[in-house]
Coordinates of C-alpha atoms in Angstrom, one line a residue:
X15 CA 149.1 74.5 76.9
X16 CA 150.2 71.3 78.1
X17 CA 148.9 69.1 75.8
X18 CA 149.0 67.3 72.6
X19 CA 146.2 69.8 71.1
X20 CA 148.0 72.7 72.5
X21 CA 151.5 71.8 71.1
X22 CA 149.5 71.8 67.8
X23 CA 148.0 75.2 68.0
X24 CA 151.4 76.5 69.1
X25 CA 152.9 75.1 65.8
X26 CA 150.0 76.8 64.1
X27 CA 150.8 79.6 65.6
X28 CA 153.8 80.1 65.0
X29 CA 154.0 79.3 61.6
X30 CA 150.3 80.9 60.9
X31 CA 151.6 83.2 58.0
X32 CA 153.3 80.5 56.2
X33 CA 150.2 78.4 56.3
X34 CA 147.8 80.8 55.7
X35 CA 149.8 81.9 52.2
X36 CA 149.9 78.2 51.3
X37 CA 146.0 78.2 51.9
X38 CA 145.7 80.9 49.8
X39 CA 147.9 80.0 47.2
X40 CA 146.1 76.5 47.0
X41 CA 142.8 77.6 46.6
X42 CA 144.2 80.2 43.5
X43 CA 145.5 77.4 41.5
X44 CA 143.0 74.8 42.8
X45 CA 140.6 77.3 41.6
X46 CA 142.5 77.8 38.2
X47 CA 142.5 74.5 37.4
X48 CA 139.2 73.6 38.2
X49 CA 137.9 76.9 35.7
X50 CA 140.2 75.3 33.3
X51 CA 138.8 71.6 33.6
X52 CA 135.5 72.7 33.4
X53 CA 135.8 74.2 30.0
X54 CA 137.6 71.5 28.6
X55 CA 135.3 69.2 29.9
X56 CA 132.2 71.3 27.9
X57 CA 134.4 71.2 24.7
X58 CA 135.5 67.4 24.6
X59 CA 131.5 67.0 24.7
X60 CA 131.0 68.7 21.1
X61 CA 134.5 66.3 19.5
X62 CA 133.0 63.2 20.1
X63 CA 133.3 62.3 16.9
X64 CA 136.4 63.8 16.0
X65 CA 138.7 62.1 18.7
X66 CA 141.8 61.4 17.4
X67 CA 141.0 62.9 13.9
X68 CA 144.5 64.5 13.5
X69 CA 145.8 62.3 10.4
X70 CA 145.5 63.4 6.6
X71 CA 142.7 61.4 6.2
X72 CA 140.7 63.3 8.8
X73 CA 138.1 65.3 7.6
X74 CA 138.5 69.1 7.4
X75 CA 135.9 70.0 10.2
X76 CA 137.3 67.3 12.8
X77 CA 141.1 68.9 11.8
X78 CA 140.3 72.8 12.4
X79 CA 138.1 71.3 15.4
X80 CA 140.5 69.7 17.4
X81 CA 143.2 72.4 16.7
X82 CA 141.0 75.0 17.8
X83 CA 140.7 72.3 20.9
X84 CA 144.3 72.4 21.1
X85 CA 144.3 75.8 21.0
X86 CA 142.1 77.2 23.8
X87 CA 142.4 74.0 26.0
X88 CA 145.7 72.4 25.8
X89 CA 148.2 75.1 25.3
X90 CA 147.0 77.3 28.2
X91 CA 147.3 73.9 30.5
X92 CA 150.7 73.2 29.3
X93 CA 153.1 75.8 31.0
X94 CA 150.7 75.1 34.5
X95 CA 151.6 71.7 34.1
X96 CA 155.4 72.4 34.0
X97 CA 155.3 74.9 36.9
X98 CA 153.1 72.2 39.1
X99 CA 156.0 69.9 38.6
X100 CA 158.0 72.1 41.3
X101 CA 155.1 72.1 44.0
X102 CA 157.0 69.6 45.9
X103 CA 159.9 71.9 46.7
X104 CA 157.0 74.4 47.6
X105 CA 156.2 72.3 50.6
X106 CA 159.7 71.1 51.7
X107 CA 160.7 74.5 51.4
X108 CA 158.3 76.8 53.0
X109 CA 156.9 74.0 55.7
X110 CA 159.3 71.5 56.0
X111 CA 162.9 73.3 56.6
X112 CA 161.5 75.8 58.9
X113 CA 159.2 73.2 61.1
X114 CA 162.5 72.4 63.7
X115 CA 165.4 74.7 62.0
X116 CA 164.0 78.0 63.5
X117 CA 163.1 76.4 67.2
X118 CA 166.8 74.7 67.3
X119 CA 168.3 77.4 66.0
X120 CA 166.8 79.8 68.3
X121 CA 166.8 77.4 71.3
X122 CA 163.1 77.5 71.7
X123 CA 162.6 73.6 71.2
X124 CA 164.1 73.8 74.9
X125 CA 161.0 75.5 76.6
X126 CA 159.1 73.0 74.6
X127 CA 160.5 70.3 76.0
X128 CA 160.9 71.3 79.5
X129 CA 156.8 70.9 79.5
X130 CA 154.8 68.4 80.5
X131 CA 154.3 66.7 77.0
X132 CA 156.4 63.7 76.2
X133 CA 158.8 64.3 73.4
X134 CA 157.1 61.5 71.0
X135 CA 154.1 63.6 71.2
X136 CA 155.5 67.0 71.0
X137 CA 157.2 65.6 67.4
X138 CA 154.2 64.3 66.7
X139 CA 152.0 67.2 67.3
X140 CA 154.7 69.1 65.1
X141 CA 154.7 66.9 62.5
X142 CA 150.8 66.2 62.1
X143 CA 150.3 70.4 61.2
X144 CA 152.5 70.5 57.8
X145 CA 151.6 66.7 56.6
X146 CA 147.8 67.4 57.0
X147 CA 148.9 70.6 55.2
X148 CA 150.7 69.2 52.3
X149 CA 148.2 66.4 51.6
X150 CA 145.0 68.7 51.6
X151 CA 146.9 71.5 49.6
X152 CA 148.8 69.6 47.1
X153 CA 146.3 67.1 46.6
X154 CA 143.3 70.2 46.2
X155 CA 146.0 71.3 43.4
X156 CA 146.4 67.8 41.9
X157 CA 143.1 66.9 42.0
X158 CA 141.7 69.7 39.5
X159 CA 145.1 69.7 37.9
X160 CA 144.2 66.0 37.0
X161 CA 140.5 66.5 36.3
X162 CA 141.5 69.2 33.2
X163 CA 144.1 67.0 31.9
X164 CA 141.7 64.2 31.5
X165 CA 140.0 65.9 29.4
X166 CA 142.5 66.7 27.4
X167 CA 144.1 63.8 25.9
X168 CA 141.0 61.9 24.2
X169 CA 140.5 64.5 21.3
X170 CA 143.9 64.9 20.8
X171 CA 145.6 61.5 20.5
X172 CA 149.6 61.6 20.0
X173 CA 149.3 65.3 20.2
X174 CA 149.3 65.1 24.3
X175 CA 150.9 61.8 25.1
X176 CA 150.3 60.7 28.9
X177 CA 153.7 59.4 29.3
X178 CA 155.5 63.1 28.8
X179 CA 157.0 64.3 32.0
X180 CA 154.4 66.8 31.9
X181 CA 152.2 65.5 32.3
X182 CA 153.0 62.6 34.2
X183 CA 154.4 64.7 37.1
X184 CA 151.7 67.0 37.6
X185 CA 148.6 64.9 37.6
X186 CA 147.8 61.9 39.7
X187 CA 148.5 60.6 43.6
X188 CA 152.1 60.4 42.9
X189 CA 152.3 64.3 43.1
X190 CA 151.3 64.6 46.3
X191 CA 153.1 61.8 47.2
X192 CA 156.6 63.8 46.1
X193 CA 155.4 67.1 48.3
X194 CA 155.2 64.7 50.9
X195 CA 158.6 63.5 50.5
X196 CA 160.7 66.8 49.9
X197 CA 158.4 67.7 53.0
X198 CA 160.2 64.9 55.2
X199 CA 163.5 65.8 53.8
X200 CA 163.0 69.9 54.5
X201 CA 162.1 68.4 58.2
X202 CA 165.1 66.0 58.6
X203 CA 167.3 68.4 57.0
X204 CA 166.3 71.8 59.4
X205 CA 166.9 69.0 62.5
X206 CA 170.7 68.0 60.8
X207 CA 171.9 71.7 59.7
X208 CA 170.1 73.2 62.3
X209 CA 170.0 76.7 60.6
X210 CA 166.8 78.0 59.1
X211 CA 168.2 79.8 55.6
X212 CA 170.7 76.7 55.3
X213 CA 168.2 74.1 55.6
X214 CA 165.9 75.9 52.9
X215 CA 168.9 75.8 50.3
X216 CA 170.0 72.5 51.6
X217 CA 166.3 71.3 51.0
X218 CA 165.9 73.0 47.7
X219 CA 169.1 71.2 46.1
X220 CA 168.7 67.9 47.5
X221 CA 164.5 68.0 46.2
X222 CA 165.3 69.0 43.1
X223 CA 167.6 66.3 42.9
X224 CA 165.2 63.4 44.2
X225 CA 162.5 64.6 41.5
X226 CA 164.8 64.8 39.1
X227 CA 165.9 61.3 39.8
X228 CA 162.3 59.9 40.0
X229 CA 161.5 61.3 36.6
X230 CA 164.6 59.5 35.5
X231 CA 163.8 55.6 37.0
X232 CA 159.6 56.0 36.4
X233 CA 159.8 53.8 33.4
X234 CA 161.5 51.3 35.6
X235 CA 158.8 51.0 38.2
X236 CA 156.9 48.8 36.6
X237 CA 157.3 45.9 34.3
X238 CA 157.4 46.7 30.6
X239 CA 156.2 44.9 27.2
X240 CA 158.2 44.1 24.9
X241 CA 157.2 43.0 21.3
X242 CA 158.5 41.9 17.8
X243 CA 157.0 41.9 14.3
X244 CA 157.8 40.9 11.0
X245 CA 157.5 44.3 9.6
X246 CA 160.9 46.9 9.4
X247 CA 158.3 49.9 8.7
X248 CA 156.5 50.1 11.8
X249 CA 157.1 49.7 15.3
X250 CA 155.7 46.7 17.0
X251 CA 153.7 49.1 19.6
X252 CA 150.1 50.3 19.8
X253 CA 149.3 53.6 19.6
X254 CA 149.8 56.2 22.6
X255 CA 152.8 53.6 23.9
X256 CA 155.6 55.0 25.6
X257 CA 158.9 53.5 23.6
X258 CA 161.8 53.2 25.9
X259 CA 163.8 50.9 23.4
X260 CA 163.5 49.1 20.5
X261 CA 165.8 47.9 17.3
X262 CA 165.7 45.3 14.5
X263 CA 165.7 41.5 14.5
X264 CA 166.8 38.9 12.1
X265 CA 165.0 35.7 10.5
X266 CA 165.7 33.9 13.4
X267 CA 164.5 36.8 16.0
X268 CA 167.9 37.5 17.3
X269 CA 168.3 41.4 18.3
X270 CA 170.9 43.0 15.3
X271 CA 172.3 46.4 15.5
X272 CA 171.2 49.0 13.3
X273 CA 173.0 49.3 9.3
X274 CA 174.2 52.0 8.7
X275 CA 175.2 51.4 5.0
X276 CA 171.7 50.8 4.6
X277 CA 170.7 54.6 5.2
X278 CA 171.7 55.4 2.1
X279 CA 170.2 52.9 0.0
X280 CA 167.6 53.6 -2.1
X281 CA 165.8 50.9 -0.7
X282 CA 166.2 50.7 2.7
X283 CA 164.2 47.7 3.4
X284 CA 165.3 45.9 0.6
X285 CA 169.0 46.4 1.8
X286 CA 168.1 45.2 5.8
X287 CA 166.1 41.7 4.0
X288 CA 169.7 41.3 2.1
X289 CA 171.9 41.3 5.1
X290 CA 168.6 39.0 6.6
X291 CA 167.4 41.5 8.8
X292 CA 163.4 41.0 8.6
X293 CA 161.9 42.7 11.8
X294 CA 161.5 45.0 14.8
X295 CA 161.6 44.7 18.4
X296 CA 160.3 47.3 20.6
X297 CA 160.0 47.6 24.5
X298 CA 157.2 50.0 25.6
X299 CA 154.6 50.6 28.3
X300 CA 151.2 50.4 26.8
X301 CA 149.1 53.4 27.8
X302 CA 147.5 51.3 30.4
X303 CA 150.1 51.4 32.2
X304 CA 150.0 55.1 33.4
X305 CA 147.8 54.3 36.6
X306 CA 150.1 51.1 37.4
X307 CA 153.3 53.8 37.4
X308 CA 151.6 56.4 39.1
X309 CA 150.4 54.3 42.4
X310 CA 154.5 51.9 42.0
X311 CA 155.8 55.7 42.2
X312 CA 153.4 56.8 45.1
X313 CA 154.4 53.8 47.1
X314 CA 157.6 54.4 46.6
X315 CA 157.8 58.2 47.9
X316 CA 156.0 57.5 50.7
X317 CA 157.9 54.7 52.2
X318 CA 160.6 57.0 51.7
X319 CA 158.9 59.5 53.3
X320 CA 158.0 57.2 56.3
X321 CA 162.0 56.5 56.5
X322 CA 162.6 59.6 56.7
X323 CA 160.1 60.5 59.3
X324 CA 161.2 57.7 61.5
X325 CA 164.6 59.0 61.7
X326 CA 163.4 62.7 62.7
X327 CA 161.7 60.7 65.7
X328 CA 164.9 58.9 66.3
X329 CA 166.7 61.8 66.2
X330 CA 164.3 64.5 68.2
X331 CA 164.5 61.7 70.9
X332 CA 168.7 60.7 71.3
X333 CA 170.3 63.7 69.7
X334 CA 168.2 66.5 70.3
X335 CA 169.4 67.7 73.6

């Protein structure tokens, strides 16, 4: 098997268990989620008008309706949600730290080489198995992971705000975009530690890491809105907006740190308009903006994931000897 289409059934080969339990694991909790959406997508049908009914002033059939909602459509999707944040270290772990780790460890990348296929091919025929991998498997996931939370969020409002890290890191491109990247960083780390169990560990810590920094900068990745009102009650935000800051302002709408004498007042607004404090300010992302953070965020992991892939080329070709 000399060439590019052999190289690739090798690599099947000889990771076929690994990639035959991902296959299966994907179409369990493809297939979970999509039984899931399905049911909340039959339910949302019957609250049509009762979305949102969750105040005081809702009436009694909308509240027990949507709770019940809540109950048999939005709890059970929670904890899934939170677990489906980690599939990225699934992939890095189980297909990217192993891809070049075992063969250099073992010194069977040697043999490979000494054939007839080019090195830029043999990486490439290596690297093509577990990308196609990732991107059908954790975008199957995503996809019907997506399709039941959108159903989800109309009847309940505030209940299940979009902007929560779950589920913001569970539904969407920029999932898949994230297995892709702890992919490339399992792959670059099994070719720089060169030892199978090391580069798992190695891969797990440093994933865990970049996701956890991701969730940290998203509400950086794209510009927010900032707005002011002559009101101290309320926030100058509509509703479902994700606050990231806000404060009070004075008659002549300069930013004024919060009084704290004027917790205890018995008026509190009357105390803030006597030290001329007549306003908020609040910067937010509108609700809008989910798709706009999403996509900023896939972009983002992939070029990385690109960079990192590029230098796994570099590397297999001037350091792997």
């Amino acid at each position: 098997m000399t060439g590019v289409r052999g190289v690739s059934w090798l690599v099947w080969r000889q990771h076929r268990t690994t990639l035959w339990a991902l296959l299966a694991f994907t179409v369990l909790v493809a297939g979970f989620f999509l039984y899931g959406g399905s049911g909340a997508a039959d339910a949302t049908s019957t609250l049509a008008g009762c979305v949102d009914a969750t105040g005081p002033t809702a009436p009694p059939e909308c509240s027990q309706a949507v709770t019940d909602f809540q109950q048999q459509h939005q709890y059970p999707l929670r904890q899934p949600l939170q677990v489906l944040q980690l599939l990225p270290l699934v992939f890095g772990l189980f297909l990217g730290a192993p891809l070049f780790a075992q063969e250099v460890e073992s010194g069977t990348y040697r043999t490979a080489l000494a054939q007839s296929v080019p090195r830029n091919r043999w990486f490439r025929a290596k690297v093509t198995v577990p990308v196609v991998m990732t991107v059908l498997g954790a975008g199957a996931i995503t996809a019907c992971a997506t399709w039941w939370w959108h159903a989800v969020p109309a009847p309940l409002g505030s209940r299940f705000p979009w902007h929560g890290s779950m589920p913001f890191a569970a539904v969407g491109p920029a999932p898949v975009a994230k297995a892709l990247l702890v992919l490339a960083i399992g792959i670059t780390l099994g070719l720089l530690v060169r030892r199978t169990v090391a580069a798992m560990a190695a891969t797990a810590v440093t994933g865990a890491v970049v996701l956890f920094a991701l969730e940290h900068v998203r509400g950086a990745l794209w510009p927010t809105v900032v707005a002011q009102r002559s009101d101290i009650t309320a926030e100058p935000a509509p509703d479902g907006a994700w606050i990231l800051n806000g404060g009070l302002v004075d008659t002549t709408g300069r930013r004024v740190p919060e009084s704290s004498e004027c917790y205890a007042s018995t008026d509190y607004g009357q105390c803030l308009a006597g030290k001329g404090i007549t306003g908020r300010w609040t910067e937010f992302h509108p609700a809008s903006h989910f798709w706009p953070l999403q996509w900023t965020q896939t972009g983002l992991c992939l070029a990385a994931s690109a960079a990192l892939i590029a230098l796994c080329f570099w590397w297999t070709r001037h350091r792997l000897t």
